[in-house]
């Protein structure tokens, strides 16, 4: 939260990251929120804190997917949907 006098503005997502990766992860994150139970639970938990900030839940899902993709690539493992996630 940013404050300047009486105005209380909201902080937004940083524009320092790669916009192409952010754009490529948006639709998969929406799909994962609908169909993947651990990511849906993460999204719902974040949205319960403040129901007006659904985008924060989507951004958290995007980050979760990116970390998952990186770990699977780094370990050279296939995706296992039965693997227990830590959320």
XYZ file of N, CA and C in Angstrom:
261
model
N 0.845 -1.156 0.000
C 0.000 0.000 0.000
C 0.899 1.229 0.000
N 0.660 2.138 -0.922
C 1.406 3.388 -1.000
C 0.538 4.506 -0.454
N 1.161 5.438 0.269
C 0.405 6.554 0.817
C 1.086 7.858 0.443
N 0.265 8.824 0.065
C 0.758 10.153 -0.229
C -0.306 11.131 0.251
N -0.107 11.704 1.410
C -1.131 12.579 1.972
C -2.360 11.770 2.352
N -3.500 12.129 1.784
C -4.746 11.421 2.075
C -5.002 10.283 1.097
N -4.278 10.262 -0.011
C -4.488 9.232 -1.037
C -3.794 7.939 -0.638
N -4.508 6.841 -0.693
C -3.914 5.539 -0.418
C -4.000 4.702 -1.688
N -2.907 4.625 -2.417
C -2.886 3.848 -3.654
C -2.520 2.402 -3.388
N -2.754 1.557 -4.362
C -2.414 0.142 -4.237
C -1.132 -0.148 -5.003
N -0.334 -1.048 -4.460
C 0.847 -1.471 -5.197
C 0.414 -2.460 -6.267
N 1.112 -2.476 -7.371
C 0.764 -3.325 -8.487
C 1.898 -4.301 -8.768
N 1.656 -5.242 -9.668
C 2.686 -6.198 -10.039
C 3.849 -5.443 -10.683
N 5.052 -5.871 -10.385
C 6.242 -5.220 -10.912
C 6.326 -5.406 -12.421
N 6.781 -4.402 -13.110
C 6.961 -4.487 -14.558
C 8.400 -4.859 -14.919
N 9.181 -5.276 -13.921
C 10.575 -5.597 -14.167
C 10.766 -6.985 -14.750
N 9.796 -7.859 -14.582
C 9.916 -9.229 -15.070
C 9.742 -9.307 -16.575
N 9.934 -10.503 -17.099
C 9.799 -10.751 -18.522
C 8.316 -10.759 -18.894
N 7.897 -9.807 -19.729
C 6.486 -9.701 -20.088
C 6.034 -10.862 -20.964
N 6.930 -11.419 -21.759
C 6.554 -12.559 -22.603
C 6.234 -13.786 -21.756
N 7.059 -14.043 -20.754
C 6.798 -15.187 -19.873
C 5.507 -14.952 -19.099
N 5.308 -13.728 -18.619
C 4.081 -13.412 -17.891
C 2.856 -13.617 -18.776
N 2.963 -13.194 -20.027
C 1.856 -13.371 -20.961
C 1.602 -14.831 -21.292
N 2.671 -15.609 -21.401
C 2.529 -17.033 -21.721
C 1.982 -17.836 -20.543
N 2.171 -17.381 -19.338
C 1.713 -18.123 -18.164
C 0.291 -17.765 -17.736
N -0.273 -16.696 -18.286
C -1.582 -16.238 -17.824
C -2.684 -17.259 -18.114
N -2.829 -17.693 -19.359
C -3.896 -18.638 -19.703
C -3.700 -20.004 -19.045
N -2.479 -20.557 -18.999
C -2.310 -21.813 -18.261
C -2.653 -21.682 -16.773
N -2.381 -20.518 -16.193
C -2.722 -20.320 -14.782
C -4.237 -20.303 -14.593
N -4.957 -19.670 -15.508
C -6.420 -19.673 -15.421
C -6.962 -21.087 -15.533
N -6.404 -21.851 -16.441
C -6.831 -23.239 -16.609
C -6.500 -24.061 -15.368
N -5.323 -23.844 -14.801
C -4.911 -24.595 -13.615
C -5.777 -24.244 -12.409
N -6.190 -22.994 -12.308
C -7.059 -22.590 -11.200
C -8.394 -23.330 -11.295
N -8.851 -23.585 -12.513
C -10.123 -24.293 -12.690
C -9.990 -25.797 -12.517
N -8.856 -26.381 -12.925
C -8.802 -27.842 -13.022
C -7.796 -28.525 -12.100
N -6.832 -27.807 -11.553
C -5.796 -28.415 -10.730
C -6.084 -28.104 -9.257
N -6.323 -29.138 -8.475
C -6.767 -28.962 -7.083
C -5.786 -28.163 -6.212
N -4.473 -28.468 -6.201
C -3.565 -27.682 -5.340
C -3.491 -26.209 -5.739
N -3.497 -25.932 -7.035
C -3.431 -24.536 -7.476
C -4.758 -23.837 -7.195
N -5.867 -24.541 -7.337
C -7.172 -23.969 -6.997
C -7.224 -23.612 -5.514
N -6.713 -24.505 -4.666
C -6.701 -24.225 -3.224
C -5.838 -23.015 -2.899
N -4.690 -22.890 -3.565
C -3.827 -21.720 -3.379
C -4.571 -20.450 -3.769
N -5.216 -20.478 -4.921
C -5.962 -19.319 -5.416
C -7.090 -18.943 -4.452
N -7.845 -19.935 -3.995
C -8.951 -19.660 -3.073
C -8.460 -19.110 -1.741
N -7.331 -19.636 -1.257
C -6.778 -19.163 0.012
C -6.365 -17.695 -0.088
N -5.781 -17.314 -1.220
C -5.365 -15.925 -1.400
C -6.586 -15.024 -1.573
N -7.596 -15.508 -2.300
C -8.801 -14.701 -2.523
C -9.649 -14.566 -1.264
N -9.533 -15.493 -0.323
C -10.276 -15.374 0.932
C -9.774 -14.205 1.768
N -8.491 -13.893 1.664
C -7.934 -12.772 2.431
C -8.586 -11.460 2.019
N -8.715 -11.263 0.711
C -9.350 -10.060 0.189
C -10.094 -10.446 -1.083
N -11.415 -10.513 -1.035
C -12.171 -11.001 -2.189
C -12.099 -10.100 -3.419
N -11.604 -8.885 -3.282
C -11.529 -7.966 -4.415
C -10.222 -8.100 -5.195
N -9.341 -9.002 -4.791
C -8.036 -9.120 -5.447
C -7.851 -10.512 -6.029
N -8.680 -10.873 -6.990
C -8.562 -12.184 -7.618
C -7.294 -12.289 -8.457
N -6.807 -11.153 -8.950
C -5.612 -11.179 -9.787
C -4.394 -11.628 -8.985
N -4.346 -11.326 -7.691
C -3.224 -11.789 -6.873
C -3.187 -13.306 -6.830
N -4.345 -13.933 -6.788
C -4.414 -15.391 -6.821
C -3.941 -15.949 -8.147
N -4.282 -15.263 -9.241
C -3.830 -15.697 -10.570
C -2.317 -15.554 -10.671
N -1.781 -14.466 -10.158
C -0.333 -14.245 -10.210
C 0.392 -15.287 -9.370
N -0.168 -15.645 -8.222
C 0.432 -16.697 -7.397
C 0.399 -18.038 -8.128
N -0.688 -18.299 -8.853
C -0.778 -19.534 -9.638
C 0.246 -19.527 -10.769
N 0.465 -18.371 -11.388
C 1.473 -18.262 -12.443
C 2.858 -18.577 -11.888
N 3.160 -18.040 -10.717
C 4.462 -18.296 -10.102
C 4.607 -19.768 -9.739
N 3.545 -20.356 -9.189
C 3.574 -21.772 -8.818
C 3.836 -22.642 -10.053
N 3.183 -22.323 -11.174
C 3.406 -23.078 -12.409
C 4.836 -22.905 -12.910
N 5.344 -21.683 -12.849
C 6.702 -21.430 -13.321
C 7.727 -22.191 -12.492
N 7.557 -22.203 -11.181
C 8.474 -22.947 -10.309
C 8.371 -24.440 -10.587
N 7.155 -24.934 -10.780
C 6.956 -26.348 -11.084
C 7.634 -26.733 -12.398
N 7.460 -25.911 -13.423
C 8.095 -26.173 -14.720
C 9.609 -26.179 -14.579
N 10.156 -25.214 -13.838
C 11.603 -25.133 -13.675
C 12.150 -26.349 -12.940
N 11.479 -26.765 -11.863
C 11.951 -27.913 -11.079
C 11.893 -29.190 -11.909
N 10.803 -29.376 -12.650
C 10.697 -30.573 -13.488
C 11.768 -30.581 -14.572
N 12.046 -29.414 -15.136
C 13.090 -29.327 -16.164
C 14.462 -29.583 -15.554
N 14.717 -28.993 -14.390
C 16.029 -29.114 -13.752
C 16.307 -30.554 -13.323
N 15.295 -31.239 -12.790
C 15.476 -32.618 -12.346
C 15.278 -33.624 -13.475
N 14.853 -33.144 -14.638
C 14.599 -33.992 -15.806
C 13.599 -35.100 -15.461
N 12.476 -34.690 -14.859
C 11.424 -35.617 -14.461
C 10.139 -35.292 -15.213
N 9.314 -36.298 -15.467
C 7.993 -36.013 -16.050
C 7.043 -35.510 -14.964
N 5.987 -34.857 -15.389
C 4.984 -34.358 -14.442
C 4.189 -35.527 -13.878
N 4.031 -35.559 -12.565
C 3.250 -36.595 -11.895
C 2.087 -35.916 -11.174
N 0.854 -36.073 -11.684
C -0.277 -35.393 -11.044
C -0.592 -35.934 -9.652
N -0.094 -37.111 -9.303
C -0.357 -37.689 -7.984
C 0.672 -37.272 -6.938
N 1.680 -36.510 -7.353
C 2.709 -36.038 -6.432
C 2.086 -35.068 -5.427
N 2.432 -35.213 -4.156
C 1.888 -34.341 -3.114
C 2.648 -33.025 -3.138
N 1.920 -31.915 -3.244
C 2.513 -30.589 -3.302
C 2.515 -29.956 -1.931
N 3.494 -29.100 -1.725
C 3.484 -28.252 -0.538
C 2.990 -26.889 -0.980
N 1.913 -26.429 -0.375
C 1.343 -25.147 -0.797
C 1.620 -24.073 0.216
